[in-house]
mmCIF file of C-alpha atoms in Angstrom:
data_model
loop_
_atom_site.group_PDB
_atom_site.id
_atom_site.type_symbol
_atom_site.label_atom_id
_atom_site.label_comp_id
_atom_site.label_asym_id
_atom_site.label_seq_id
_atom_site.Cartn_x
_atom_site.Cartn_y
_atom_site.Cartn_z
ATOM 1 C CA MET A 1 -14.266 28.337 -102.769
ATOM 2 C CA ARG A 2 -10.843 28.420 -101.067
ATOM 3 C CA VAL A 3 -8.606 30.789 -102.970
ATOM 4 C CA GLN A 4 -5.160 32.355 -102.669
ATOM 5 C CA VAL A 5 -4.020 35.562 -104.352
ATOM 6 C CA LEU A 6 -0.720 36.299 -106.071
ATOM 7 C CA LEU A 7 0.752 39.670 -107.015
ATOM 8 C CA LEU A 8 3.268 39.506 -109.854
ATOM 9 C CA ALA A 9 5.529 42.545 -109.584
ATOM 10 C CA LYS A 10 8.876 44.010 -110.521
ATOM 11 C CA THR A 11 10.886 45.992 -107.984
ATOM 12 C CA PRO A 12 10.369 49.670 -108.909
ATOM 13 C CA VAL A 13 13.897 50.585 -109.986
ATOM 14 C CA PRO A 14 14.221 53.661 -112.245
ATOM 15 C CA GLY A 15 14.906 52.609 -115.817
ATOM 16 C CA ARG A 16 13.614 49.071 -115.267
ATOM 17 C CA VAL A 17 9.893 49.617 -114.692
ATOM 18 C CA LYS A 18 7.179 51.435 -116.621
ATOM 19 C CA THR A 19 9.648 52.559 -119.280
ATOM 20 C CA ARG A 20 6.786 53.346 -121.670
ATOM 21 C CA LEU A 21 5.869 56.219 -119.323
ATOM 22 C CA CYS A 22 9.173 57.872 -120.266
ATOM 23 C CA PRO A 23 8.438 60.376 -121.705
ATOM 24 C CA PRO A 24 6.507 62.290 -120.523
ATOM 25 C CA TRP A 25 7.916 61.342 -117.105
ATOM 26 C CA THR A 26 11.473 60.630 -116.014
ATOM 27 C CA PRO A 27 12.584 57.107 -115.045
ATOM 28 C CA GLN A 28 12.501 58.178 -111.384
ATOM 29 C CA GLN A 29 8.940 59.451 -111.710
ATOM 30 C CA ALA A 30 7.863 56.294 -113.550
ATOM 31 C CA ALA A 31 9.360 54.202 -110.744
ATOM 32 C CA ALA A 32 7.449 56.251 -108.169
ATOM 33 C CA LEU A 33 4.227 55.579 -110.078
ATOM 34 C CA ALA A 34 5.070 51.879 -110.233
ATOM 35 C CA ALA A 35 5.708 51.782 -106.473
ATOM 36 C CA ALA A 36 2.352 53.428 -105.838
ATOM 37 C CA ALA A 37 0.590 50.955 -108.120
ATOM 38 C CA ILE A 38 2.163 48.036 -106.271
ATOM 39 C CA ALA A 39 1.140 49.464 -102.896
ATOM 40 C CA ASP A 40 -2.434 50.064 -104.054
ATOM 41 C CA THR A 41 -2.715 46.559 -105.459
ATOM 42 C CA ALA A 42 -1.238 44.942 -102.353
ATOM 43 C CA GLU A 43 -3.701 46.842 -100.163
ATOM 44 C CA VAL A 44 -6.634 45.541 -102.200
ATOM 45 C CA LEU A 45 -5.316 41.979 -102.139
ATOM 46 C CA THR A 46 -4.816 42.200 -98.374
ATOM 47 C CA ALA A 47 -8.467 43.186 -97.986
ATOM 48 C CA THR A 48 -9.689 40.397 -100.284
ATOM 49 C CA PRO A 49 -10.836 37.155 -98.603
ATOM 50 C CA ALA A 50 -8.103 34.580 -99.262
ATOM 51 C CA VAL A 51 -6.310 31.755 -97.492
ATOM 52 C CA ALA A 52 -2.888 33.103 -98.506
ATOM 53 C CA ARG A 53 -1.266 36.054 -100.239
ATOM 54 C CA THR A 54 2.068 35.917 -102.047
ATOM 55 C CA LEU A 55 4.265 38.507 -103.710
ATOM 56 C CA VAL A 56 5.912 36.936 -106.765
ATOM 57 C CA VAL A 57 8.666 39.401 -107.427
ATOM 58 C CA ASP A 58 11.545 40.243 -109.727
ATOM 59 C CA GLY A 59 14.163 41.927 -107.544
ATOM 60 C CA PRO A 60 14.546 42.638 -103.820
ATOM 61 C CA LEU A 61 11.147 44.219 -103.092
ATOM 62 C CA PRO A 62 9.954 42.883 -99.697
ATOM 63 C CA ALA A 63 6.529 41.354 -99.212
ATOM 64 C CA PRO A 64 3.834 43.198 -97.261
ATOM 65 C CA ARG A 65 3.414 42.181 -93.641
ATOM 66 C CA GLY A 66 1.634 38.841 -93.349
ATOM 67 C CA TRP A 67 2.390 37.862 -96.947
ATOM 68 C CA SER A 68 4.678 35.207 -98.377
ATOM 69 C CA ARG A 69 7.295 36.037 -100.979
ATOM 70 C CA VAL A 70 8.741 33.995 -103.844
ATOM 71 C CA PRO A 71 11.125 35.153 -106.575
ATOM 72 C CA GLN A 72 10.119 35.083 -110.198
ATOM 73 C CA ARG A 73 11.910 32.529 -112.325
ATOM 74 C CA GLY A 74 12.003 31.737 -116.019
ATOM 75 C CA ASP A 75 13.282 33.417 -119.166
ATOM 76 C CA GLY A 76 10.103 34.964 -120.554
ATOM 77 C CA LEU A 77 6.871 36.264 -119.072
ATOM 78 C CA GLY A 78 4.947 33.116 -119.991
ATOM 79 C CA GLU A 79 7.470 30.954 -118.139
ATOM 80 C CA ARG A 80 7.474 33.316 -115.160
ATOM 81 C CA LEU A 81 3.695 33.198 -114.938
ATOM 82 C CA ALA A 82 3.613 29.405 -115.132
ATOM 83 C CA ALA A 83 6.316 29.202 -112.457
ATOM 84 C CA ALA A 84 4.393 31.591 -110.194
ATOM 85 C CA TYR A 85 1.413 29.238 -110.124
ATOM 86 C CA ALA A 86 3.605 26.157 -109.700
ATOM 87 C CA ASP A 87 5.733 27.616 -106.914
ATOM 88 C CA THR A 88 2.734 28.688 -104.831
ATOM 89 C CA ALA A 89 0.282 25.831 -105.484
ATOM 90 C CA ARG A 90 -1.672 24.581 -102.473
ATOM 91 C CA PRO A 91 -3.788 21.395 -102.498
ATOM 92 C CA GLY A 92 -7.475 22.166 -102.879
ATOM 93 C CA VAL A 93 -6.892 25.914 -103.220
ATOM 94 C CA ALA A 94 -7.642 27.940 -106.357
ATOM 95 C CA THR A 95 -5.266 30.734 -107.411
ATOM 96 C CA LEU A 96 -5.954 34.280 -108.550
ATOM 97 C CA LEU A 97 -2.978 36.094 -110.071
ATOM 98 C CA VAL A 98 -2.870 39.806 -110.851
ATOM 99 C CA GLY A 99 -0.098 42.113 -111.961
ATOM 100 C CA MET A 100 1.037 45.536 -110.788
ATOM 101 C CA ASP A 101 -0.509 47.388 -113.733
ATOM 102 C CA THR A 102 -4.056 48.079 -112.503
ATOM 103 C CA PRO A 103 -3.956 50.442 -109.498
ATOM 104 C CA GLN A 104 -7.698 51.049 -109.990
ATOM 105 C CA LEU A 105 -8.318 47.462 -108.834
ATOM 106 C CA ARG A 106 -10.967 46.995 -106.149
ATOM 107 C CA VAL A 107 -11.884 44.177 -103.803
ATOM 108 C CA GLY A 108 -15.149 43.694 -105.686
ATOM 109 C CA HIS A 109 -13.258 42.798 -108.851
ATOM 110 C CA LEU A 110 -11.509 39.949 -107.053
ATOM 111 C CA VAL A 111 -14.623 38.769 -105.230
ATOM 112 C CA ALA A 112 -16.399 38.553 -108.594
ATOM 113 C CA ALA A 113 -13.504 36.592 -110.078
ATOM 114 C CA THR A 114 -13.566 34.169 -107.159
ATOM 115 C CA ALA A 115 -17.297 33.671 -107.635
ATOM 116 C CA GLY A 116 -16.665 32.880 -111.293
ATOM 117 C CA LEU A 117 -14.489 29.938 -110.318
ATOM 118 C CA ALA A 118 -17.511 28.277 -108.735
ATOM 119 C CA ALA A 119 -18.863 27.563 -112.211
ATOM 120 C CA ALA A 120 -15.759 27.586 -114.421
ATOM 121 C CA ASP A 121 -12.286 26.076 -114.341
ATOM 122 C CA ALA A 122 -10.671 29.436 -115.115
ATOM 123 C CA VAL A 123 -11.556 33.113 -114.948
ATOM 124 C CA LEU A 124 -9.855 35.597 -117.249
ATOM 125 C CA GLY A 125 -9.892 39.347 -116.632
ATOM 126 C CA PRO A 126 -9.457 41.023 -120.037
ATOM 127 C CA ALA A 127 -7.355 44.153 -120.403
ATOM 128 C CA GLU A 128 -8.363 46.883 -122.817
ATOM 129 C CA ASP A 129 -5.122 46.461 -124.784
ATOM 130 C CA GLY A 130 -5.939 42.840 -125.657
ATOM 131 C CA GLY A 131 -4.001 41.245 -122.823
ATOM 132 C CA TRP A 132 -5.300 40.253 -119.419
ATOM 133 C CA TRP A 133 -4.971 41.648 -115.905
ATOM 134 C CA LEU A 134 -6.174 38.591 -113.956
ATOM 135 C CA LEU A 135 -6.124 34.843 -114.402
ATOM 136 C CA GLY A 136 -7.872 32.655 -111.864
ATOM 137 C CA LEU A 137 -7.374 28.892 -111.988
ATOM 138 C CA ARG A 138 -9.092 26.226 -109.948
ATOM 139 C CA ASP A 139 -6.098 23.978 -110.660
ATOM 140 C CA PRO A 140 -2.843 25.959 -110.770
ATOM 141 C CA ALA A 141 -1.242 23.165 -112.818
ATOM 142 C CA ALA A 142 -3.220 24.424 -115.815
ATOM 143 C CA ALA A 143 -0.887 27.439 -115.935
ATOM 144 C CA THR A 144 1.633 25.348 -117.859
ATOM 145 C CA VAL A 145 -0.228 26.413 -121.022
ATOM 146 C CA LEU A 146 1.058 29.954 -120.509
ATOM 147 C CA ARG A 147 4.553 28.887 -121.546
ATOM 148 C CA GLY A 148 3.321 28.667 -125.140
ATOM 149 C CA VAL A 149 1.295 31.886 -125.216
ATOM 150 C CA PRO A 150 2.911 35.005 -126.748
ATOM 151 C CA MET A 151 2.779 37.736 -124.115
ATOM 152 C CA SER A 152 2.395 41.512 -124.402
ATOM 153 C CA THR A 153 0.587 41.392 -127.748
ATOM 154 C CA PRO A 154 -2.904 42.560 -128.760
ATOM 155 C CA ASP A 155 -3.877 38.869 -129.007
ATOM 156 C CA THR A 156 -2.532 37.678 -125.657
ATOM 157 C CA GLY A 157 -5.956 37.529 -124.008
ATOM 158 C CA ALA A 158 -7.570 35.619 -126.870
ATOM 159 C CA LEU A 159 -4.606 33.261 -127.170
ATOM 160 C CA THR A 160 -4.623 32.591 -123.421
ATOM 161 C CA ARG A 161 -8.325 31.736 -123.538
ATOM 162 C CA ALA A 162 -7.744 29.456 -126.539
ATOM 163 C CA ALA A 163 -4.862 27.660 -124.807
ATOM 164 C CA LEU A 164 -6.969 27.031 -121.704
ATOM 165 C CA CYS A 165 -9.900 25.802 -123.801
ATOM 166 C CA ASP A 166 -7.576 23.506 -125.760
ATOM 167 C CA ARG A 167 -6.652 21.951 -122.434
ATOM 168 C CA GLY A 168 -10.343 21.179 -121.906
ATOM 169 C CA LEU A 169 -11.048 23.911 -119.380
ATOM 170 C CA THR A 170 -14.128 26.090 -119.146
ATOM 171 C CA VAL A 171 -13.217 29.775 -119.080
ATOM 172 C CA ALA A 172 -15.359 32.602 -117.694
ATOM 173 C CA ALA A 173 -14.699 36.288 -118.232
ATOM 174 C CA THR A 174 -14.743 38.962 -115.562
ATOM 175 C CA THR A 175 -14.443 42.760 -115.581
ATOM 176 C CA THR A 176 -12.323 44.429 -118.257
ATOM 177 C CA LEU A 177 -9.721 46.851 -116.846
ATOM 178 C CA ARG A 178 -7.077 49.103 -118.361
ATOM 179 C CA ASP A 179 -3.408 48.344 -117.781
ATOM 180 C CA VAL A 180 -1.096 51.287 -117.086
ATOM 181 C CA ASP A 181 1.476 51.246 -119.874
ATOM 182 C CA THR A 182 1.286 54.776 -121.317
ATOM 183 C CA ALA A 183 0.522 58.274 -120.057
ATOM 184 C CA PRO A 184 -3.154 58.141 -121.171
ATOM 185 C CA ASP A 185 -3.478 54.814 -119.308
ATOM 186 C CA ALA A 186 -2.056 56.407 -116.164
ATOM 187 C CA PHE A 187 -4.498 59.313 -116.248
ATOM 188 C CA ALA A 188 -7.423 56.950 -116.889
ATOM 189 C CA ALA A 189 -6.452 54.676 -113.971
ATOM 190 C CA ALA A 190 -6.090 57.657 -111.650
ATOM 191 C CA ALA A 191 -9.484 58.991 -112.692
ATOM 192 C CA ALA A 192 -11.056 55.593 -111.984
ATOM 193 C CA SER A 193 -9.558 55.539 -108.471
ATOM 194 C CA PRO A 194 -8.969 59.144 -107.392
ATOM 195 C CA ALA A 195 -8.298 58.278 -103.738
ATOM 196 C CA SER A 196 -5.507 55.815 -104.601
ATOM 197 C CA ARG A 197 -1.811 56.308 -103.904
ATOM 198 C CA PHE A 198 -1.297 56.108 -107.649
ATOM 199 C CA ALA A 199 -3.594 59.076 -108.248
ATOM 200 C CA ARG A 200 -1.892 61.077 -105.497
ATOM 201 C CA VAL A 201 1.579 60.415 -106.886
ATOM 202 C CA LEU A 202 0.420 61.186 -110.415
ATOM 203 C CA SER A 203 -0.865 64.551 -109.242
ATOM 204 C CA THR A 204 2.580 65.466 -107.912
ATOM 205 C CA VAL A 205 4.864 64.440 -110.794
ATOM 206 C CA GLU A 206 5.551 67.104 -113.369
ATOM 207 C CA PRO A 207 6.079 65.749 -116.892
ATOM 208 C CA SER A 208 9.590 66.309 -118.169
ATOM 209 C CA ARG A 209 10.010 68.876 -120.913
#
């Protein structure tokens, strides 16, 4: 299976990223955690077998060496996700997209998702909050269904699966992970990957009083 990987990310500017981490942390500390999460995720994607790697980014964050870079476009998250698949589509190449919210991600998670595409049209990585952390598509054109899916809700994962099935696709599930949105999420992600940059940064930031 020929596959490319996409990292959907927002430039870690204080006050614009990980705002639900404030409090207990300051906007600057939350941005530092976001930057670490992006770096951890990019490192894992770089080590994952793939024919191409692309940073799909909101803001001026540069791509890692050897990667491509495309800007996000669209008004809402669903439109931005659909555009990410469309703007990076390659003939005969499946696409795995992940976000910047799972610094505990490992190469094995992505290898398993790629293997799932051998038997299914799509692979969905559920998040513990009801959303999803990964969506793999054999045909990136299928991502158009995301424009009609409400994002950032407890039903986003189920609604995404339903939209893909309504399109006639078979959908496999892969590992469930926890997105980093709140302080308990951050501590759980760091505990799951104690050698990560994210865990190191978390150990150095003092919660604001």
